[in-house]
Coordinates of C-alpha atoms in Angstrom, one line a residue:
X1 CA 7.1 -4.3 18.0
X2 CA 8.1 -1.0 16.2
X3 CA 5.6 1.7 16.2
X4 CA 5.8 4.9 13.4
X5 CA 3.4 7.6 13.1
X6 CA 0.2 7.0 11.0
X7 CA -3.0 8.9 10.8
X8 CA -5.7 6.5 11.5
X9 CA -9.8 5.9 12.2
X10 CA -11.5 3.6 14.4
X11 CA -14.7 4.9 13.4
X12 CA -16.8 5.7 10.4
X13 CA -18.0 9.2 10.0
X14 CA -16.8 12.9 8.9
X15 CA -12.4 13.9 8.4
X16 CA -12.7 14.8 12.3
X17 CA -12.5 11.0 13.1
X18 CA -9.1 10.9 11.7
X19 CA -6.2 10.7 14.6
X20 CA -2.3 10.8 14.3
X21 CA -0.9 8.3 16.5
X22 CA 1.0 5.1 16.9
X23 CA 0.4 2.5 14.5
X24 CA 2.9 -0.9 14.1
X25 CA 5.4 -1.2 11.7
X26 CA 4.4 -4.4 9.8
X27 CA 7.1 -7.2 8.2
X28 CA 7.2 -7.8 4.0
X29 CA 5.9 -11.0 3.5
X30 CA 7.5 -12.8 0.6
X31 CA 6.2 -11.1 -2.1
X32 CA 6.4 -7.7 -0.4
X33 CA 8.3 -5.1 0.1
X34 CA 8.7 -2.7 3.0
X35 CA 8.5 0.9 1.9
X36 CA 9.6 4.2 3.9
X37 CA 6.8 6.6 2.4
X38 CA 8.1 10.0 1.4
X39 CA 4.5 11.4 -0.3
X40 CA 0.8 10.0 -0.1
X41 CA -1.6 11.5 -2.7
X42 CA -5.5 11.8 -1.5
X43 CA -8.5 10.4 -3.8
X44 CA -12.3 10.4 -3.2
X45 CA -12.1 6.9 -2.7
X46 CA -9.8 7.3 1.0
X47 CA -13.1 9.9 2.2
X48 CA -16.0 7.2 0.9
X49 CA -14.4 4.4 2.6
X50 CA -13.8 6.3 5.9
X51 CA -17.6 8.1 5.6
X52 CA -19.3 4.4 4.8
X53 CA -18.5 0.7 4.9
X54 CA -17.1 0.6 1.9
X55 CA -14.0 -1.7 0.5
X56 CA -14.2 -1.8 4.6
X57 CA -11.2 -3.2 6.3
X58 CA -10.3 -3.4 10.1
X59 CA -10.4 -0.8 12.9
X60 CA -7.8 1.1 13.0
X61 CA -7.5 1.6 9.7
X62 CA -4.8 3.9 7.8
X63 CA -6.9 5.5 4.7
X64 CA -4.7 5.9 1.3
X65 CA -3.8 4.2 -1.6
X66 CA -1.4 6.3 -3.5
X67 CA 2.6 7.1 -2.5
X68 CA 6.2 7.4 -3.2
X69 CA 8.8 6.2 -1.2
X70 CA 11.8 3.9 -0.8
X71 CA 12.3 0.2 -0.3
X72 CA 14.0 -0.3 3.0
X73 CA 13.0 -4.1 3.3
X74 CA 12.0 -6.9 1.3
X75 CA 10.7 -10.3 1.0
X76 CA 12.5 -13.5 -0.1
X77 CA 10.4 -13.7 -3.4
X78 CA 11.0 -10.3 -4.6
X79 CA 13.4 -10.2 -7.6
X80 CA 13.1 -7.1 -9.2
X81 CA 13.5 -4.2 -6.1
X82 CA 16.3 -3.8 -4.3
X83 CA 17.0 -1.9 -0.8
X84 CA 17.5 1.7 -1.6
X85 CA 15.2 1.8 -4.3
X86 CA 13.0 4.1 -5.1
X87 CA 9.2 3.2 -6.1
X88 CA 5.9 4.3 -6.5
X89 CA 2.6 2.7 -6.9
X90 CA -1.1 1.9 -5.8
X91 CA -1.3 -0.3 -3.0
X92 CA -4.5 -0.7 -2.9
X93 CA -6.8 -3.3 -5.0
X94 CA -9.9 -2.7 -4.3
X95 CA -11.0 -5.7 -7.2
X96 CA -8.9 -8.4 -5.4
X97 CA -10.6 -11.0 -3.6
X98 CA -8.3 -10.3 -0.5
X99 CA -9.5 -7.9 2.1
X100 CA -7.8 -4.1 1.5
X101 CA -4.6 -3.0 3.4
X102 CA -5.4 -2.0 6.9
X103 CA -2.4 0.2 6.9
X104 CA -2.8 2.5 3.7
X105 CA -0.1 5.3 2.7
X106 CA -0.8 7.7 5.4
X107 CA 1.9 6.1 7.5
X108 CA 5.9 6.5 8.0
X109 CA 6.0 2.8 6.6
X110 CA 4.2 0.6 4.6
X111 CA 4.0 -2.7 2.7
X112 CA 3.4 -3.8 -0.9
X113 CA 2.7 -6.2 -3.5
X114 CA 6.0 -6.0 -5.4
X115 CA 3.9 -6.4 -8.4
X116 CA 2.0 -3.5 -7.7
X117 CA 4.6 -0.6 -8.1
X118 CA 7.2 0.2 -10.1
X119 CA 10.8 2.6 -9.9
X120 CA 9.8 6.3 -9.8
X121 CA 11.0 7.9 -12.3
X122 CA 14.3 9.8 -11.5
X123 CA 12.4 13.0 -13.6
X124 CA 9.8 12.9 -10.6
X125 CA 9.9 14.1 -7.0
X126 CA 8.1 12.1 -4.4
X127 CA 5.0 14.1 -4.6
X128 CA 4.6 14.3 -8.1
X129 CA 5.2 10.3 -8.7
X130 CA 2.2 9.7 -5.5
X131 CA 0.0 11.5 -7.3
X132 CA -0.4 9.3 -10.2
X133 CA -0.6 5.9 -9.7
X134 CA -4.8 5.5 -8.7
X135 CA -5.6 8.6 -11.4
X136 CA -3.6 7.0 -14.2
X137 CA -4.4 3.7 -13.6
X138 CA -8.1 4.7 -13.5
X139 CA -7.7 7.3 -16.6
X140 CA -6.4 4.2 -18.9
X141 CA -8.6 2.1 -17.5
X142 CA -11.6 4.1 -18.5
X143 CA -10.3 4.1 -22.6
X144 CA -10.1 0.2 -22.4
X145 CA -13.5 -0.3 -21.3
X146 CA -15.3 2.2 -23.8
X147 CA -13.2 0.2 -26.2
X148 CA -11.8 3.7 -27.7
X149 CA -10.2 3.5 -31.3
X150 CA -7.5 5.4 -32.8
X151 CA -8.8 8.5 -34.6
X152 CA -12.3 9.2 -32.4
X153 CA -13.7 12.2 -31.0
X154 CA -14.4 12.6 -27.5
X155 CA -15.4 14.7 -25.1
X156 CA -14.3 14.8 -21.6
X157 CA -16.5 15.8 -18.2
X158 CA -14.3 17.3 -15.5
X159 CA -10.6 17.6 -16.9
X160 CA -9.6 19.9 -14.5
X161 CA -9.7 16.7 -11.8
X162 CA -7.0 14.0 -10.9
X163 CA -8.1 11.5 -13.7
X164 CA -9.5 14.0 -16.2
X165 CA -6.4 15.6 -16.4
X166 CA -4.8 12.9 -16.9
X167 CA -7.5 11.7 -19.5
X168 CA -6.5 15.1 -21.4
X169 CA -3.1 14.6 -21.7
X170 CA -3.5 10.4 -22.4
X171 CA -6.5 10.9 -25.5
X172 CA -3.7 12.0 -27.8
X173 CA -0.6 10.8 -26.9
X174 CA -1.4 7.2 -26.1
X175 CA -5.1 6.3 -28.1
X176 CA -4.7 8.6 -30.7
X177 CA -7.7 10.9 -30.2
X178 CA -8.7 12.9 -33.3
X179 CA -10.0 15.6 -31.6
X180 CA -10.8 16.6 -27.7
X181 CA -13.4 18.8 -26.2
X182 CA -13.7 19.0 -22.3
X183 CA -15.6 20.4 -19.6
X184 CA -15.3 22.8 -16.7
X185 CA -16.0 25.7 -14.6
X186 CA -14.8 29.4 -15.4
X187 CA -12.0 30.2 -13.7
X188 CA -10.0 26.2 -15.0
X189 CA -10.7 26.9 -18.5
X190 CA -6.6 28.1 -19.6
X191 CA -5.8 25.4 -16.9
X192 CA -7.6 22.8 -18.3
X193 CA -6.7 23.8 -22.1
X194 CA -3.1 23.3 -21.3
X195 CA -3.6 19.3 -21.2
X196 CA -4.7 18.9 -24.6
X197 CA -8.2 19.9 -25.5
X198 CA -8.6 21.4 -28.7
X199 CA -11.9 22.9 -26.8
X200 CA -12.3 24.1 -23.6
X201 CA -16.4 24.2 -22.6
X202 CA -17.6 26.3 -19.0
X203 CA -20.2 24.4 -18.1
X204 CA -21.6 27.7 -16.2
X205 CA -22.4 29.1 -19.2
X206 CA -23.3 26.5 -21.8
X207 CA -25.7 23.4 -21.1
X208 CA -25.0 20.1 -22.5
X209 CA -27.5 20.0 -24.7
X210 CA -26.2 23.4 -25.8
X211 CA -24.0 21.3 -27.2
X212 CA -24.2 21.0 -31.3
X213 CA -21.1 18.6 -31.7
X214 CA -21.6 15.1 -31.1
X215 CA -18.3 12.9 -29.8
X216 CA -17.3 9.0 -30.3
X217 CA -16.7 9.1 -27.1
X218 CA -18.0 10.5 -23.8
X219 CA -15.8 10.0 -21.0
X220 CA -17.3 11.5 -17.4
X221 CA -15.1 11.8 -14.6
X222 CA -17.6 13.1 -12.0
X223 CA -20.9 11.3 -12.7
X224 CA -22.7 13.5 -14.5
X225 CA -23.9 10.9 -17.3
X226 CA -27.5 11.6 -16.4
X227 CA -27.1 15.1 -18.1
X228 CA -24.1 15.0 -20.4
X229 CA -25.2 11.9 -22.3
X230 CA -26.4 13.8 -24.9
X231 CA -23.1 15.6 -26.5
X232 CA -22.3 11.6 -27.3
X233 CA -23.2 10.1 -30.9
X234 CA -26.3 8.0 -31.2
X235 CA -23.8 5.2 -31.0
X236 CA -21.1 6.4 -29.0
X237 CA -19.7 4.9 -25.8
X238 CA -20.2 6.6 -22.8
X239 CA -18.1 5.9 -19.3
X240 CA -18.4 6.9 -16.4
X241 CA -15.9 6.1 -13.4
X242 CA -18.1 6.7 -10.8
X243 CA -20.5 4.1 -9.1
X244 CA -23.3 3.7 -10.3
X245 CA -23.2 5.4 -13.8
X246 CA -25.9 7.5 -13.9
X247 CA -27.2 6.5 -17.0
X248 CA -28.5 3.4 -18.7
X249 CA -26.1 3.8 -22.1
X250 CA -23.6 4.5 -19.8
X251 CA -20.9 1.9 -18.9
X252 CA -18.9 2.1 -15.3
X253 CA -15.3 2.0 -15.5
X254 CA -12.8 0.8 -12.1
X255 CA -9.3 0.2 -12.5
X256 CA -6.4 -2.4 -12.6
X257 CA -4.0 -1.7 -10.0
X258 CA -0.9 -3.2 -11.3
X259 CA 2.7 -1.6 -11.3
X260 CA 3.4 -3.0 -15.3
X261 CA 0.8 0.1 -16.5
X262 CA 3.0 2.4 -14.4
X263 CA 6.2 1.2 -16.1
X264 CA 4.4 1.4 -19.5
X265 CA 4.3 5.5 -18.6
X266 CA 7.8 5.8 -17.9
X267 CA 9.2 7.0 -21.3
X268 CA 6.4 9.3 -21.8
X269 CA 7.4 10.8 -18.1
X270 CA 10.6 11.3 -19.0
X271 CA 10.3 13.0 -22.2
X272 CA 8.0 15.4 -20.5
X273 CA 5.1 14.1 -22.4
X274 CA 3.3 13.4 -19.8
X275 CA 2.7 15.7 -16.5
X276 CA 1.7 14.8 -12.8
X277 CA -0.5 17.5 -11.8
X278 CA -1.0 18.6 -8.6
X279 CA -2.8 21.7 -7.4
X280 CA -1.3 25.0 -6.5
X281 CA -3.1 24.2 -3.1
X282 CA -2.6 20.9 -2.6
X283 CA 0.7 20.3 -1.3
X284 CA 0.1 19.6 2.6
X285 CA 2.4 18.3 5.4
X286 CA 1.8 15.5 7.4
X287 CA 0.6 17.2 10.4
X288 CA -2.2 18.9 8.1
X289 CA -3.9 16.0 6.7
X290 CA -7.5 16.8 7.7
X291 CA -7.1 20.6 6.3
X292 CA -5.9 18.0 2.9
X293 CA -9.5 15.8 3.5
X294 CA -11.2 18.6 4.1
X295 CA -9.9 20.7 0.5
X296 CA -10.5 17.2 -1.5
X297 CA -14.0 16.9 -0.2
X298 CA -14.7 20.3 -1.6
X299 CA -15.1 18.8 -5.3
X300 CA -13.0 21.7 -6.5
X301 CA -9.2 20.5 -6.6
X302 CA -7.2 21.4 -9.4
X303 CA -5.3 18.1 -10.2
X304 CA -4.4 15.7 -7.1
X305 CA -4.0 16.6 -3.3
X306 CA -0.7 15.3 -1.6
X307 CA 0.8 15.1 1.7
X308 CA 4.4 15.1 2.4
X309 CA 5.6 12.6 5.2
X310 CA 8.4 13.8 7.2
X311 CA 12.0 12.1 7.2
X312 CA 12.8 13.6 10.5
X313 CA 10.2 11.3 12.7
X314 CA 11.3 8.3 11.1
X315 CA 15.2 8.7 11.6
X316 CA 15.2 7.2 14.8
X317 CA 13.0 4.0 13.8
X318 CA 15.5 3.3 11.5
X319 CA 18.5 3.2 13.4
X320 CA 16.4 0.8 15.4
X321 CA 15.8 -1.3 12.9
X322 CA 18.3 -3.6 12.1
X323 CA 19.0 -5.7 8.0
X324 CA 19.3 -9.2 8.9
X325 CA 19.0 -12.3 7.1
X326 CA 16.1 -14.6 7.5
X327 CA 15.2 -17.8 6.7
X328 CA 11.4 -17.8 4.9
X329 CA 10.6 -21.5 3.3
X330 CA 13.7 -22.5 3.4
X331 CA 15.3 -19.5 1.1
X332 CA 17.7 -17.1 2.6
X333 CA 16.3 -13.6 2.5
X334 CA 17.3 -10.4 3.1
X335 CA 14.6 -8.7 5.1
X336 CA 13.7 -6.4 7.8
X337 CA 13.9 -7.8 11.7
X338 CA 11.9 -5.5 13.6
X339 CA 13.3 -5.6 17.9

């Protein structure tokens, strides 16, 4: 068996359980594809589920759920990725009834769903394409569930984050907000302005109910329902994406992980319409991915955290890996054989 380099726990607790080490290379099923990760983006989600039994999956288990990277193998029922393509996408479904990935996209190599990622954009680099697939699909997710209509206000807590930003930049361009207000602290208000809002509010220096406009729609991104509630009409819709919403009016929002929502985004990408975001501070390498843990668990990202996965450590796996053609059901396949 094949081993690459993977950072991995075997323990619950703080980002100082996480080791780089050996992990095994894994075969595509059928429906899979095998996937030479160039970037990994970071979400709150990877910390809770290595802090807690949460989503939990087997020991030693590879936290992420975002990345970019090429198809290097597949599975005899894939039809629409070829070796050599490139692709990007969430691998993780936390709402499936299956158990999640024990090998997440902190790794040299991974497998996926085909269903669940799509071609990267050719506008995109690695790292911008990881950083969008568990924000986005999370971000559209939220306007479905609030049942948002064409022409409504709303106001938006926390748009200088992975999903708010990405909220922003959707309210207009895809549901056809009226107008846009958001939320955040002093030194992100030109950064968070940039995305869309007609308003920018610092939350250091006005309270909620502060507030004299009232919104359609209240869309919270870090929780806060318990407090920001009150900027929402009588009869607005409040969501929050965090679990449990912190207010009774207010409605939790997950996600569907599917790679069809990504394609959807791919003219707006191209045009430019619509940005990844990724903070100043956020690019790490591989080596580095507590220092990346530990800036995510801050709260204070601008945009999404990624990590860069080397080419140079997998060159030698691959020349030891060899295409060959297998026989799965009865159905020749091209696929990865792994000496």
């Amino acid at each position: 068996m094949k081993m690459q380099k993977a950072w991995f726990y075997e323990e619950y607790g703080p980002k100082e359980v996480l080791k780089l080490g050996d992990f095994p290379i894994p075969s595509p099923l059928e429906n899979q594809l095998l996937v030479q990760v160039h970037a990994a983006a970071l979400n709150p989600i990877d910390s809770k589920r290595r802090m807690r039994p949460i989503f939990p999956s087997e020991f030693p288990a590879v936290p992420g759920c975002d990345m970019a990277g090429v198809v290097i193998g597949k599975g005899v029922n894939v039809k629409k990725f070829d070796i050599g393509d490139e692709v990007y996408g969430n691998i993780q479904d936390f709402n499936s009834m299956e158990k999640p990935k024990q090998l997440g996209t902190l790794a040299q190599f991974i497998v996926v769903e085909e269903k669940l990622v799509a071609r990267k954009p050719k506008c995109l680099s690695f790292e911008e394409a990881a950083s969008l697939p568990l924000a986005v699909q999370t971000a559209i997710e939220g306007f479905k569930t609030g049942d948002f209509k064409k022409g409504e206000t709303m106001f938006v807590v926390g748009g200088a984050g992975g999903v708010g930003t990405l909220v922003l930049q959707l309210a207009k361009l895809m549901f056809g907000a009226s107008y846009v207000v958001s939320s955040c602290s002093t030194p992100k208000l030109k950064f968070v302005k940039q995305f869309g809002a007609d308003k920018v509010v610092d939350y250091t220096k006005t309270k909620y109910e502060d507030i004299e406009e009232k919104f359609d729609f209240l869309y919270d991104t870090v929780g806060d329902c318990k407090k920001s509630f009150v900027v929402a009409k009588k009869d607005g819709a409040i969501v929050d994406i965090t679990w449990p919403a912190s207010h009774e009016r207010a409605v939790y929002s997950s996600l569907t992980v599917c790679g069809e929502i990504l394609e959807k985004l791919r003219p707006y990408l191209e045009r430019g319409e619509l940005k990844a975001v990724i903070d100043p501070k956020g690019e790490y390498d591989f080596e580095n991915v507590i220092d990346a843990f530990g800036y995510i668990e801050t709260g204070r990202a601008w945009g999404k955290v990624v990590v860069t996965i080397p080419h140079h450590h997998s060159t030698t796996i691959l020349s030891e890996i060899d295409t060959n053609t297998l026989q799965l059901n009865g159905l020749a396949a091209k696929n990865l054989c792994l000496k």
